[in-house]
Tab-separated table of C-alpha atoms and ligand atoms in Angstrom:
chain	number	residue	atom	x	y	z
C	1	MET	CA	-106.096	-86.845	46.337
C	2	LYS	CA	-105.401	-89.538	49.743
C	3	LEU	CA	-101.421	-89.311	50.761
C	4	PRO	CA	-99.767	-92.460	51.430
C	5	PHE	CA	-98.786	-92.195	54.831
C	6	GLN	CA	-96.888	-95.747	56.306
C	7	ASN	CA	-97.246	-95.861	60.089
C	8	THR	CA	-94.780	-97.885	61.563
C	9	TYR	CA	-94.066	-95.485	64.587
C	10	ALA	CA	-97.186	-95.619	65.163
C	11	ASN	CA	-96.613	-99.303	65.467
C	12	LEU	CA	-94.236	-99.159	67.564
C	13	PRO	CA	-95.216	-99.869	71.791
C	14	PRO	CA	-97.235	-97.685	73.835
C	15	SER	CA	-94.194	-96.438	75.230
C	16	PHE	CA	-92.874	-94.330	72.413
C	17	PHE	CA	-95.511	-92.061	71.937
C	18	GLU	CA	-98.498	-90.431	73.228
C	19	LYS	CA	-101.364	-89.715	70.939
C	20	VAL	CA	-102.811	-86.512	69.741
C	21	THR	CA	-104.983	-84.750	67.795
C	22	PRO	CA	-103.054	-80.864	66.193
C	23	THR	CA	-105.663	-78.054	67.110
C	24	PRO	CA	-107.298	-76.455	64.585
C	25	VAL	CA	-106.270	-72.916	63.980
C	26	ILE	CA	-108.836	-69.921	62.376
C	27	GLN	CA	-107.921	-68.850	59.274
C	28	PRO	CA	-104.518	-70.467	58.509
C	29	SER	CA	-102.548	-68.783	54.437
C	30	ILE	CA	-100.466	-70.683	52.382
C	31	ILE	CA	-96.562	-69.282	52.719
C	32	ALA	CA	-94.273	-71.345	51.250
C	33	VAL	CA	-94.544	-75.499	49.493
C	34	ASN	CA	-92.085	-77.419	48.653
C	35	ASP	CA	-92.532	-78.406	45.321
C	36	ASP	CA	-89.298	-80.277	44.773
C	37	LEU	CA	-89.387	-82.047	48.156
C	38	ALA	CA	-93.456	-82.829	47.337
C	39	ARG	CA	-92.532	-84.344	44.254
C	40	GLU	CA	-89.622	-86.454	45.767
C	41	LEU	CA	-92.507	-87.726	48.469
C	42	GLY	CA	-94.963	-88.804	45.531
C	43	ILE	CA	-96.776	-85.493	46.706
C	44	ASP	CA	-98.442	-83.340	43.850
C	45	PRO	CA	-97.615	-79.667	44.853
C	46	ALA	CA	-100.775	-78.241	43.641
C	47	PHE	CA	-102.755	-80.574	46.083
C	48	LEU	CA	-100.893	-79.037	48.803
C	49	ARG	CA	-101.493	-75.254	48.035
C	50	SER	CA	-105.384	-76.116	48.009
C	51	ASP	CA	-107.589	-75.854	50.405
C	52	GLU	CA	-107.911	-79.435	51.702
C	53	GLY	CA	-103.989	-79.535	51.327
C	54	LEU	CA	-103.965	-76.360	53.451
C	55	ALA	CA	-106.266	-77.941	56.266
C	56	ILE	CA	-103.774	-80.693	56.496
C	57	LEU	CA	-100.783	-78.050	56.566
C	58	ALA	CA	-102.279	-76.173	59.431
C	59	GLY	CA	-103.570	-79.297	61.170
C	60	ASN	CA	-107.554	-78.143	60.691
C	61	THR	CA	-108.130	-82.025	59.296
C	62	ILE	CA	-105.800	-84.650	59.735
C	63	PRO	CA	-105.391	-86.995	56.360
C	64	ASP	CA	-106.798	-90.335	55.758
C	65	GLY	CA	-104.462	-92.821	57.261
C	66	ALA	CA	-102.581	-90.508	59.538
C	67	GLU	CA	-102.289	-91.569	63.101
C	68	PRO	CA	-100.850	-88.378	64.955
C	69	LEU	CA	-98.926	-88.710	67.646
C	70	ALA	CA	-96.545	-86.749	69.961
C	71	MET	CA	-93.104	-89.008	69.988
C	72	ALA	CA	-91.524	-89.275	73.598
C	73	TYR	CA	-87.966	-88.773	74.412
C	74	ALA	CA	-85.265	-87.235	77.364
C	75	GLY	CA	-82.853	-85.286	77.395
C	76	HIS	CA	-79.505	-84.157	78.585
C	77	GLN	CA	-80.081	-79.976	78.238
C	78	PHE	CA	-76.602	-77.763	78.704
C	79	ALA	CA	-75.963	-81.102	80.550
C	80	ASN	CA	-78.780	-81.286	82.994
C	81	PHE	CA	-81.316	-84.580	82.411
C	82	SER	CA	-85.035	-84.893	81.699
C	83	PRO	CA	-86.105	-87.823	82.001
C	84	GLN	CA	-89.217	-86.614	79.903
C	85	LEU	CA	-89.608	-83.805	77.166
C	86	GLY	CA	-91.177	-85.285	74.089
C	87	ASP	CA	-92.737	-83.369	71.689
C	88	GLY	CA	-94.726	-80.113	73.117
C	89	ARG	CA	-95.132	-78.573	69.693
C	90	ALA	CA	-95.116	-80.936	67.273
C	91	ILE	CA	-96.929	-83.603	65.919
C	92	LEU	CA	-95.707	-86.621	63.715
C	93	LEU	CA	-98.401	-87.346	60.921
C	94	GLY	CA	-96.485	-90.686	59.455
C	95	GLU	CA	-94.479	-91.332	57.267
C	96	ILE	CA	-94.464	-91.318	53.391
C	97	ALA	CA	-92.013	-93.125	51.215
C	98	GLY	CA	-90.039	-93.972	54.351
C	99	LYS	CA	-89.615	-90.250	55.875
C	100	ASP	CA	-91.755	-88.819	58.552
C	101	ILE	CA	-94.043	-86.076	58.753
C	102	GLN	CA	-94.594	-83.963	61.251
C	103	LEU	CA	-96.178	-80.828	61.922
C	104	LYS	CA	-94.938	-78.212	64.296
C	105	GLY	CA	-96.128	-75.697	66.215
C	106	ALA	CA	-99.740	-77.242	66.043
C	107	GLY	CA	-100.966	-77.732	68.968
C	108	PRO	CA	-100.567	-79.007	72.194
C	109	THR	CA	-99.157	-82.024	73.434
C	110	PRO	CA	-99.406	-84.118	76.513
C	111	PHE	CA	-95.910	-82.861	76.446
C	112	SER	CA	-96.222	-79.105	76.126
C	113	ARG	CA	-95.711	-79.172	80.308
C	114	ARG	CA	-96.635	-75.012	80.410
C	115	GLY	CA	-95.961	-74.449	76.456
C	116	ASP	CA	-98.614	-72.998	74.512
C	117	GLY	CA	-97.492	-75.953	71.919
C	118	ARG	CA	-97.099	-73.482	68.824
C	119	SER	CA	-94.863	-72.415	66.935
C	120	ALA	CA	-94.086	-67.747	66.159
C	121	LEU	CA	-93.568	-66.984	62.733
C	122	GLY	CA	-89.828	-66.506	62.656
C	123	PRO	CA	-88.835	-69.704	63.299
C	124	VAL	CA	-91.080	-71.373	60.533
C	125	LEU	CA	-88.987	-69.322	58.737
C	126	ARG	CA	-85.444	-69.629	60.181
C	127	GLU	CA	-85.845	-73.277	59.780
C	128	TYR	CA	-86.897	-73.511	56.212
C	129	LEU	CA	-84.074	-71.097	55.241
C	130	VAL	CA	-81.527	-72.713	57.686
C	131	SER	CA	-82.113	-75.924	56.648
C	132	GLU	CA	-83.419	-76.349	52.744
C	133	ALA	CA	-80.165	-74.420	52.533
C	134	MET	CA	-78.063	-76.911	54.557
C	135	HIS	CA	-79.216	-79.389	51.872
C	136	ALA	CA	-78.790	-77.610	49.030
C	137	MET	CA	-74.925	-76.703	50.558
C	138	GLY	CA	-75.028	-81.390	51.058
C	139	ILE	CA	-75.196	-81.029	54.559
C	140	PRO	CA	-77.463	-84.712	56.207
C	141	THR	CA	-80.550	-81.911	57.278
C	142	THR	CA	-84.342	-82.663	57.977
C	143	ARG	CA	-86.290	-80.734	55.418
C	144	ALA	CA	-89.216	-78.196	54.579
C	145	LEU	CA	-92.002	-79.187	53.124
C	146	ALA	CA	-94.007	-76.230	54.009
C	147	ALA	CA	-94.756	-73.112	56.166
C	148	VAL	CA	-98.659	-71.927	56.870
C	149	ALA	CA	-98.857	-69.058	58.192
C	150	SER	CA	-101.679	-69.647	61.178
C	151	GLY	CA	-103.697	-66.528	61.581
C	152	GLU	CA	-103.588	-66.504	64.993
C	153	LEU	CA	-100.770	-64.349	67.021
C	154	VAL	CA	-99.175	-66.743	69.893
C	155	LEU	CA	-97.890	-65.053	73.336
C	156	ARG	CA	-94.119	-64.778	73.203
C	157	GLU	CA	-92.258	-61.491	75.088
C	158	THR	CA	-95.016	-60.014	72.952
C	159	PRO	CA	-97.996	-61.075	70.783
C	160	GLU	CA	-96.546	-62.395	67.480
C	161	LYS	CA	-98.208	-63.697	64.451
C	162	GLY	CA	-98.306	-67.683	64.549
C	163	GLY	CA	-96.733	-70.796	62.207
C	164	ILE	CA	-96.913	-73.791	61.217
C	165	PHE	CA	-94.421	-75.767	60.182
C	166	THR	CA	-94.047	-78.946	58.368
C	167	ARG	CA	-90.941	-81.301	58.480
C	168	VAL	CA	-89.837	-84.076	56.874
C	169	ALA	CA	-86.820	-86.317	58.614
C	170	SER	CA	-85.180	-89.636	57.949
C	171	SER	CA	-86.847	-89.689	61.430
C	172	HIS	CA	-87.214	-88.006	64.804
C	173	LEU	CA	-85.070	-90.395	66.697
C	174	ARG	CA	-82.560	-88.832	68.497
C	175	ILE	CA	-80.245	-89.705	71.800
C	176	GLY	CA	-82.709	-88.641	73.815
C	177	THR	CA	-85.434	-91.751	72.728
C	178	SER	CA	-82.460	-93.785	74.186
C	179	GLN	CA	-82.284	-92.326	77.206
C	180	PHE	CA	-86.061	-91.976	77.730
C	181	PHE	CA	-86.425	-95.465	77.919
C	182	ALA	CA	-82.874	-95.673	79.825
C	183	ALA	CA	-84.285	-93.673	82.131
C	184	ARG	CA	-87.518	-95.582	83.058
C	185	GLY	CA	-85.290	-98.703	83.197
C	186	ASP	CA	-87.706	-100.032	80.980
C	187	LEU	CA	-85.333	-102.758	78.528
C	188	GLU	CA	-88.558	-104.180	75.998
C	189	SER	CA	-88.625	-100.499	74.818
C	190	LEU	CA	-84.903	-99.663	74.323
C	191	LYS	CA	-84.702	-103.290	72.762
C	192	ALA	CA	-87.707	-102.252	69.951
C	193	LEU	CA	-85.812	-98.946	69.340
C	194	VAL	CA	-82.446	-100.630	68.393
C	195	GLU	CA	-84.422	-102.282	65.596
C	196	TYR	CA	-86.697	-99.954	64.189
C	197	ALA	CA	-83.128	-97.879	64.687
C	198	ASN	CA	-81.087	-100.301	62.817
C	199	HIS	CA	-84.001	-100.734	60.242
C	200	ARG	CA	-84.561	-97.234	59.316
C	201	HIS	CA	-80.994	-96.015	58.796
C	202	TYR	CA	-78.791	-98.641	59.173
C	203	PRO	CA	-79.836	-101.533	57.804
C	204	GLU	CA	-76.521	-103.635	57.859
C	205	ALA	CA	-76.602	-103.115	61.736
C	206	LYS	CA	-77.724	-106.076	63.835
C	207	ASN	CA	-77.651	-104.780	67.567
C	208	ALA	CA	-77.081	-101.993	69.879
C	209	LEU	CA	-73.286	-102.168	69.564
C	210	ASP	CA	-73.493	-101.248	65.867
C	211	LEU	CA	-76.300	-99.152	65.796
C	212	LEU	CA	-73.751	-96.839	68.534
C	213	ARG	CA	-70.879	-97.465	65.919
C	214	HIS	CA	-72.648	-96.562	63.078
C	215	VAL	CA	-74.121	-93.011	64.621
C	216	ILE	CA	-70.820	-92.108	66.070
C	217	ASN	CA	-69.624	-91.882	61.986
C	218	SER	CA	-72.743	-90.250	60.894
C	219	GLN	CA	-72.641	-87.703	63.461
C	220	ALA	CA	-68.855	-87.024	63.798
C	221	HIS	CA	-69.238	-86.898	59.588
C	222	LEU	CA	-71.967	-84.158	60.420
C	223	VAL	CA	-70.401	-82.491	62.392
C	224	ALA	CA	-67.326	-82.076	60.693
C	225	GLN	CA	-69.460	-80.909	57.980
C	226	TRP	CA	-71.063	-78.683	60.122
C	227	MET	CA	-67.389	-77.271	60.870
C	228	GLY	CA	-66.720	-76.517	57.345
C	229	ILE	CA	-69.473	-73.844	56.473
C	230	GLY	CA	-68.977	-71.941	59.355
C	231	PHE	CA	-72.447	-73.379	61.682
C	232	ILE	CA	-73.281	-73.086	64.715
C	233	HIS	CA	-75.966	-75.523	66.299
C	234	GLY	CA	-76.781	-73.658	69.504
C	235	VAL	CA	-78.372	-76.531	71.765
C	236	MET	CA	-76.490	-79.334	71.157
C	237	ASN	CA	-78.459	-81.081	73.657
C	238	THR	CA	-79.356	-84.935	72.883
C	239	ASP	CA	-82.447	-84.500	72.379
C	240	ASN	CA	-80.868	-82.394	69.324
C	241	MET	CA	-79.229	-84.687	68.335
C	242	SER	CA	-80.486	-87.234	65.682
C	243	LEU	CA	-79.784	-91.158	64.803
C	244	SER	CA	-79.868	-90.988	61.856
C	245	GLY	CA	-76.760	-87.765	61.859
C	246	GLU	CA	-78.893	-85.461	60.087
C	247	THR	CA	-78.998	-81.771	61.447
C	248	ILE	CA	-82.045	-81.626	63.431
C	249	ASP	CA	-84.071	-78.391	65.384
C	250	TYR	CA	-82.713	-75.157	64.116
C	251	GLY	CA	-83.578	-72.875	67.102
C	252	PRO	CA	-80.524	-70.642	67.635
C	253	CYS	CA	-78.501	-71.845	64.452
C	254	ALA	CA	-75.547	-69.057	63.132
C	255	PHE	CA	-73.525	-68.733	60.540
C	256	MET	CA	-70.181	-67.057	61.500
C	257	ASP	CA	-69.195	-64.551	59.496
C	258	ARG	CA	-65.739	-63.121	61.122
C	259	PHE	CA	-64.098	-66.664	61.735
C	260	ASN	CA	-63.708	-67.024	65.601
C	261	PRO	CA	-63.141	-70.426	66.688
C	262	ALA	CA	-64.688	-69.566	70.452
C	263	GLN	CA	-68.058	-68.054	68.001
C	264	LYS	CA	-71.397	-68.228	70.030
C	265	PHE	CA	-74.743	-66.955	69.307
C	266	SER	CA	-77.490	-68.084	71.508
C	267	TYR	CA	-78.503	-65.829	74.301
C	268	ILE	CA	-79.258	-68.733	76.762
C	269	ASP	CA	-75.864	-70.378	75.708
C	270	GLN	CA	-74.090	-67.776	78.061
C	271	LYS	CA	-70.494	-70.010	79.076
C	272	GLY	CA	-70.754	-70.656	75.406
C	273	ARG	CA	-70.608	-74.615	75.680
C	274	TYR	CA	-71.903	-75.106	71.820
C	275	ALA	CA	-69.756	-72.608	70.550
C	276	TYR	CA	-68.069	-73.505	66.732
C	277	GLN	CA	-64.854	-74.815	68.298
C	278	ASN	CA	-67.208	-76.999	70.631
C	279	GLN	CA	-69.010	-78.691	68.747
C	280	PRO	CA	-66.512	-81.672	67.884
C	281	GLY	CA	-66.343	-82.585	71.850
C	282	ILE	CA	-69.897	-82.127	72.879
C	283	ALA	CA	-70.753	-84.709	69.513
C	284	GLN	CA	-68.612	-87.327	71.775
C	285	TRP	CA	-70.003	-85.850	74.895
C	286	ASN	CA	-73.736	-86.454	73.826
C	287	LEU	CA	-72.578	-89.664	71.991
C	288	THR	CA	-71.262	-90.944	75.405
C	289	ARG	CA	-74.654	-90.787	76.674
C	290	LEU	CA	-76.020	-93.015	73.831
C	291	ALA	CA	-73.662	-95.727	74.748
C	292	GLU	CA	-74.559	-95.192	78.584
C	293	ALA	CA	-78.440	-95.799	77.380
C	294	LEU	CA	-77.776	-98.824	75.587
C	295	LEU	CA	-75.183	-100.007	78.005
C	296	PRO	CA	-77.476	-102.600	78.628
C	297	LEU	CA	-77.736	-104.292	75.487
C	298	PHE	CA	-74.305	-104.451	74.995
C	299	ASP	CA	-73.755	-107.288	77.166
C	300	LYS	CA	-75.199	-109.250	79.941
C	301	ASN	CA	-71.917	-108.736	81.980
C	302	GLU	CA	-71.320	-105.080	82.875
C	303	GLU	CA	-67.879	-104.829	82.574
C	304	LYS	CA	-68.178	-106.588	79.509
C	305	ALA	CA	-70.285	-104.185	78.306
C	306	VAL	CA	-68.691	-101.445	79.178
C	307	GLU	CA	-65.287	-102.336	77.872
C	308	SER	CA	-67.129	-102.531	74.443
C	309	ALA	CA	-68.788	-99.094	74.777
C	310	LYS	CA	-65.866	-97.740	75.326
C	311	ALA	CA	-63.943	-99.323	72.536
C	312	GLU	CA	-66.280	-97.977	70.505
C	313	LEU	CA	-66.030	-94.196	72.053
C	314	GLU	CA	-62.303	-94.186	71.937
C	315	LYS	CA	-62.363	-94.316	68.223
C	316	ILE	CA	-64.080	-90.845	68.182
C	317	PRO	CA	-60.746	-88.194	67.808
C	318	GLU	CA	-59.793	-90.360	64.955
C	319	ILE	CA	-63.138	-90.388	62.864
C	320	PHE	CA	-63.940	-86.369	63.930
C	321	GLU	CA	-60.422	-85.713	62.942
C	322	ALA	CA	-59.916	-88.039	59.791
C	323	ALA	CA	-63.679	-86.352	58.348
C	324	HIS	CA	-62.122	-82.587	59.549
C	325	LEU	CA	-59.133	-83.067	57.828
C	326	LYS	CA	-61.291	-84.316	54.432
C	327	VAL	CA	-63.179	-81.579	54.348
C	328	PHE	CA	-60.809	-78.573	55.202
C	329	SER	CA	-57.997	-80.325	52.662
C	330	GLN	CA	-61.459	-80.825	49.460
C	331	LYS	CA	-62.030	-76.302	50.890
C	332	ILE	CA	-58.571	-75.841	49.538
C	333	GLY	CA	-58.806	-78.281	46.753
C	334	LEU	CA	-55.589	-80.361	47.765
C	335	GLN	CA	-58.266	-83.409	48.939
C	336	ASP	CA	-54.742	-85.893	47.638
C	337	ASN	CA	-52.142	-84.198	50.029
C	338	PRO	CA	-53.863	-83.066	53.286
C	339	ASP	CA	-52.120	-81.024	55.175
C	340	TRP	CA	-53.476	-80.393	58.700
C	341	ASP	CA	-50.427	-77.329	59.512
C	342	LEU	CA	-51.344	-75.383	56.085
C	343	ILE	CA	-54.813	-75.449	57.452
C	344	GLN	CA	-54.576	-74.014	60.644
C	345	SER	CA	-52.281	-71.493	59.370
C	346	LEU	CA	-54.840	-70.292	57.427
C	347	LEU	CA	-57.010	-70.731	60.209
C	348	ASN	CA	-55.122	-68.431	62.445
C	349	LEU	CA	-54.387	-65.683	59.977
C	350	MET	CA	-58.521	-65.213	59.419
C	351	LYS	CA	-58.869	-66.046	63.197
C	352	GLU	CA	-55.851	-62.132	63.686
C	353	GLN	CA	-57.384	-61.044	60.639
C	354	GLU	CA	-61.302	-61.445	61.407
C	355	ALA	CA	-61.655	-61.841	57.952
C	356	ASP	CA	-64.815	-63.595	56.918
C	357	PHE	CA	-65.419	-67.706	56.640
C	358	THR	CA	-67.226	-67.908	54.080
C	359	LEU	CA	-65.276	-65.193	51.583
C	360	VAL	CA	-62.103	-66.782	52.203
C	361	PHE	CA	-62.614	-70.440	51.212
C	362	ARG	CA	-64.647	-68.881	48.304
C	363	SER	CA	-62.343	-66.335	47.058
C	364	LEU	CA	-59.584	-69.231	46.516
C	365	GLY	CA	-61.035	-70.495	43.706
C	366	HIS	CA	-61.402	-66.866	42.085
C	367	GLY	CA	-57.452	-65.692	41.838
C	368	GLU	CA	-55.055	-64.237	44.001
C	369	LYS	CA	-56.447	-61.035	44.199
C	370	THR	CA	-59.595	-62.196	45.407
C	371	PHE	CA	-57.979	-63.905	48.139
C	372	LEU	CA	-55.842	-60.800	48.747
C	373	SER	CA	-58.399	-58.535	49.444
C	374	GLN	CA	-59.805	-60.999	51.560
C	375	PHE	CA	-57.454	-59.566	54.574
C	376	LYS	CA	-56.390	-56.425	56.330
C	377	ASN	CA	-53.122	-57.333	56.198
C	378	GLU	CA	-51.905	-58.856	52.922
C	379	THR	CA	-48.073	-59.417	53.200
C	380	SER	CA	-49.569	-62.715	55.547
C	381	ALA	CA	-51.678	-63.533	53.320
C	382	ARG	CA	-49.373	-63.731	50.502
C	383	GLU	CA	-46.911	-65.958	53.061
C	384	TRP	CA	-49.441	-68.285	53.413
C	385	LEU	CA	-50.716	-68.243	49.462
C	386	ALA	CA	-47.728	-68.560	48.524
C	387	ARG	CA	-47.296	-72.093	50.514
C	388	TRP	CA	-50.155	-73.373	49.753
C	389	GLN	CA	-48.921	-72.691	45.971
C	390	ALA	CA	-46.304	-74.870	46.960
C	391	ALA	CA	-47.918	-77.593	48.370
C	392	GLY	CA	-49.519	-78.883	44.730
C	393	GLU	CA	-51.995	-78.099	42.149
C	394	ALA	CA	-55.018	-77.123	43.977
C	395	ASP	CA	-58.763	-78.646	42.052
C	396	VAL	CA	-59.925	-75.703	41.398
C	397	SER	CA	-63.357	-76.903	40.835
C	398	LEU	CA	-63.577	-78.896	43.683
C	399	MET	CA	-63.063	-75.840	45.771
C	400	ASN	CA	-65.568	-74.226	44.000
C	401	SER	CA	-67.943	-77.168	44.751
C	402	VAL	CA	-67.509	-77.441	48.532
C	403	ASN	CA	-67.167	-73.413	49.106
C	404	PRO	CA	-70.352	-71.909	49.301
C	405	ALA	CA	-70.774	-68.496	47.873
C	406	PHE	CA	-74.122	-68.239	49.404
C	407	ILE	CA	-75.062	-69.055	53.134
C	408	PRO	CA	-77.841	-67.800	55.211
C	409	ARG	CA	-76.432	-65.119	56.953
C	410	ASN	CA	-77.437	-64.640	59.754
C	411	HIS	CA	-78.172	-60.433	59.430
C	412	ARG	CA	-80.459	-61.880	55.786
C	413	VAL	CA	-82.496	-64.081	57.844
C	414	GLU	CA	-83.083	-61.362	60.048
C	415	GLU	CA	-83.602	-58.706	57.163
C	416	ALA	CA	-86.354	-62.524	55.837
C	417	ILE	CA	-87.953	-62.337	59.132
C	418	ALA	CA	-88.863	-58.650	59.795
C	419	ASP	CA	-90.039	-57.850	56.271
C	420	ALA	CA	-92.153	-61.621	57.184
C	421	LYS	CA	-93.667	-60.430	60.037
C	422	LYS	CA	-95.032	-56.702	58.076
C	423	GLY	CA	-96.674	-59.252	56.184
C	424	ASP	CA	-94.032	-58.789	53.005
C	425	PHE	CA	-92.386	-62.501	52.226
C	426	SER	CA	-90.602	-61.422	49.178
C	427	THR	CA	-87.176	-60.980	51.005
C	428	PHE	CA	-87.916	-64.426	52.878
C	429	LEU	CA	-88.678	-65.893	48.897
C	430	GLU	CA	-85.730	-63.902	47.347
C	431	LEU	CA	-83.313	-65.386	49.997
C	432	HIS	CA	-84.198	-68.824	49.533
C	433	ARG	CA	-84.492	-68.416	46.331
C	434	VAL	CA	-80.407	-67.973	46.031
C	435	LEU	CA	-79.844	-70.227	48.748
C	436	GLN	CA	-80.697	-73.188	46.511
C	437	ASN	CA	-77.647	-72.399	44.600
C	438	PRO	CA	-75.171	-72.167	46.788
C	439	TYR	CA	-72.253	-72.959	44.868
C	440	GLN	CA	-73.014	-71.097	41.668
C	441	GLU	CA	-72.057	-68.034	40.822
C	442	GLN	CA	-75.764	-65.471	40.606
C	443	PRO	CA	-75.184	-62.746	38.531
C	444	GLY	CA	-77.705	-59.957	40.398
C	445	PHE	CA	-77.359	-61.444	43.120
C	446	GLU	CA	-74.021	-61.036	44.590
C	447	SER	CA	-75.398	-58.413	47.760
C	448	TYR	CA	-76.085	-61.848	49.095
C	449	GLN	CA	-72.590	-63.082	49.750
C	450	GLU	CA	-71.853	-59.466	51.467
C	451	THR	CA	-70.781	-59.506	55.296
C	452	PRO	CA	-73.346	-57.261	57.278
C	453	ALA	CA	-72.684	-53.544	57.778
C	454	PRO	CA	-71.729	-52.870	61.070
C	455	ASP	CA	-75.062	-51.888	62.434
C	456	GLU	CA	-76.486	-55.241	60.375
C	457	ILE	CA	-74.338	-57.295	62.236
C	458	VAL	CA	-76.591	-60.254	64.535
C	459	CYS	CA	-74.752	-60.500	67.925
C	460	ALA	CA	-77.041	-63.075	69.425
C	461	THR	CA	-79.578	-65.643	68.530
C	462	PHE	CA	-82.739	-66.380	70.116
C	463	CYS	CA	-84.919	-69.280	70.409
C	464	GLY	CA	-87.562	-67.590	70.033
C	465	THR	CA	-89.761	-70.907	70.411
M	1	AMP	P1	-85.977	-76.718	71.654
M	1	AMP	O1	-85.861	-75.810	72.254
M	1	AMP	O2	-86.854	-76.785	70.545
M	1	AMP	O3	-85.280	-78.966	71.163
M	1	AMP	O4	-87.134	-77.974	72.518
M	1	AMP	C1	-86.990	-78.240	73.928
M	1	AMP	C2	-88.104	-78.846	74.271
M	1	AMP	O5	-89.338	-78.080	74.360
M	1	AMP	C3	-88.763	-80.168	73.691
M	1	AMP	O6	-89.169	-81.469	74.518
M	1	AMP	C4	-90.060	-79.673	73.510
M	1	AMP	O7	-91.108	-79.604	72.395
M	1	AMP	C5	-90.354	-77.905	74.034
M	1	AMP	N1	-91.127	-77.110	73.547
M	1	AMP	C6	-90.528	-76.188	73.000
M	1	AMP	N2	-90.923	-75.123	72.998
M	1	AMP	C7	-92.592	-75.458	73.098
M	1	AMP	C8	-93.920	-74.983	73.087
M	1	AMP	N3	-94.557	-73.194	72.517
M	1	AMP	N4	-95.034	-75.132	73.298
M	1	AMP	C9	-94.690	-76.826	74.206
M	1	AMP	N5	-93.826	-77.415	74.015
M	1	AMP	C10	-92.485	-76.621	74.017
M	2	MG	MG1	-85.987	-79.956	70.166
């Protein structure tokens, strides 16, 4: 089968990338292929599972029509600016059906610095599970086309089995892409980037200010949706926030069990910069960096350019709050009479009583008794319930279509990874299957809804790169 590659990114000016070829691995094998996504892209899933397909997914052969490259980008990591990061362990093959097809872990690139360009199996499986679960929940995200075991070891703290992940994205343009050119004063490339990003993501947008406006809108909505499912990205660096508004870079990401607004999991995020409740503010901080990078394109007159940028940036809290209110109003089934006080008092109650974020919201569509059983102190939960009932008739089917029963709980993800490292992929595959229908009750699989037992609680996550 010939894969119908397009190479619009490779046709951008040379400042955008470095050409690179994947480094072959000795003995690759398929772990998972996403049949539905393959079909959506017009690729026969059986081809991907064939020897020829596997060789492509492992980086052992370059398919006809691909022009592999590593993308250039910069970024603020934990608020510190690096003028050059770039794809150190990712190689873009080209686009199929308008989507980027990228291999993660296929060997070093000119941007690898001291890294090996490889991925351990754990992060590959985590990204596969979580990104596909996000998609099934209706959250904008990059997708997983395939996971392959490389048959080689990668050296992390200890030697670990290696993997190669095929990521599909509307594009891999990041806020950091604009910062790369801004830092070099390369206005021609910056202009080309704006044109390209608008063309791919926001066809009605005409200029840099339109791009900023659209990215603000899509990222504000994205973060509101994250908040609604208790998702903590973990590394909201500007190189990990996409211009398309898709969730990208599932490193130390995690879902909250017990509700705690200050929750963070990432081991490297010691100060909690990227904690749950900080995500909206960080998104705004990142968007301000985008505006700074694009500034020279807003207006020839610097003062006017700053004024235009400010006017857009000032709207962020309002856009986010409206999206956030909508998400949570739907979660309590009262979309038509939004009431933040009512929502906030439920969140306060959940925090005080260390109730499970996912189960509390899901239980709202399953009767009083189920709801009350989520709380240690039924009296205050009963009081809240009375207020909620008095607020109007809740839309139960709406609630059940936005409050997931099944999320990739950290202990389940860790369990799937631990078994896979021992060579047993059945835990991973079953978890993945359950997560494909997050809003449906799945008889026989109730245990996947459960909170972790005390000895299963995951306290910290690691990038594991
Ligand atoms: P991330 O934490 O995944 O956003 O990565 C931050 C930067 O480090 C990016 O430029 C990556 O390409 C690079 N990087 C991460 N892991 C590796 C690796 N194993 N080899 C080379 N570069 C890496
Ligand atoms: Mg990254």
